[in-house]
Amino acid sequence: MAEPIKLGALLWNQYTDWPALRQAAVTADRLGYDDLWAWDHLYPIVGSPDGPMFEGWLSLTAWAEATQHANIGLMVGANTFRNPALVAKMATTLDHISKGRAILGIGGAWFETEHRAFGIEFGHSPGERLRWLDEAARIMRGMLDSEEPSGEEFYTTHSIRNEPPPVQRRLPLLIGGGGEQRTLRTVAKYADACNVGDGFANVKHKDEVLRRHCAEVGRNEAEIERTVGTGVCVIRDDPAEAQRVFEKLFEGNGGARPWQDQPVGTPEQIAEILRPYLGIGFRHFVVGFPHPYDTETMERLIRDVVPMLEA
């Protein structure tokens, strides 16, 4: 029997206000979304960076108190922002607050503008940041598993204890990104889940690379849950109306240029876009929702699209 289709709601925490962001999480949880995600950025990353942005970890903590069912995580945390041992401690605390619903999402980080503004070390290259990420993932996974890891090259963590342990027997570590030489190898070594996007062809290719890394490091690739970032979805019965709503959403997010090749249209069109992923084992879709959060699309993904995919 096939695994069920899972839906995640990535609620953009930029160009919004707190009551709306909180209510969007409550609505998605009530509708039956499997997980809720926020960005870990300090400036907006779509449209002008000069607008409002809420901090990710504190948003997750508030969602944990306001919701009851969905898992909660960052898509994904910026490894450069915080000491990885502290992040594992934060995720563990979130797991207790949420009664066992936390996911530790982490990635290498990429947005130099916010690093420079906040005075956060950005490193000299993407490769350097991904080397940091590899060691950070080892430390985080060790702490979540009640080991006492120490840093080796980049971090000075020393035999760090994590008490109390998470509520979950194994708090999931999700790594985002599709770097073929380093990121996906780190996924193969340490992650419980990964997230990639940018269209079906790219996702299929990245998954093939991940499988090769798993074989090389001796990891059972079936242990790693695949999640795909779909981009921004808008559903209406009239495709032209869906496109108008979609464009308006981007205009309200710092005058951003609308993304191309997004799942926008009728329920049947959305199902047709998502269905190929099922053939390569991706059954967990993380859907972007900018402010103002489109409740109609949230509802129709659950009500209309998921049954088509499960059929």
CSV table of C-alpha atoms in Angstrom, one decimal, residues 90-91 94 124 126-127 130 187-188 223-224 238 250 276 284 287 295 302 311:
chain,number,residue,atom,x,y,z
A,90,MET,CA,16.3,24.9,20.8
A,91,ALA,CA,14.8,22.2,18.7
A,94,LEU,CA,10.4,23.2,20.8
A,124,HIS,CA,34.4,33.1,2.1
A,126,PRO,CA,29.5,28.4,-0.4
A,127,GLY,CA,31.9,25.5,-0.1
A,130,LEU,CA,28.8,23.7,3.5
A,187,VAL,CA,22.0,14.5,3.8
A,188,ALA,CA,23.2,10.9,3.1
A,223,GLU,CA,15.5,5.9,5.7
A,224,ILE,CA,15.5,9.5,4.2
A,238,ASP,CA,-10.8,29.7,-13.7
A,250,PHE,CA,3.9,38.7,-5.4
A,276,PRO,CA,5.0,12.9,-11.7
A,284,HIS,CA,5.5,15.0,0.7
A,287,VAL,CA,3.6,24.4,-0.6
A,295,THR,CA,-7.4,30.1,2.5
A,302,ILE,CA,-6.7,19.1,0.9
A,311,ALA,CA,-6.3,7.8,-6.7
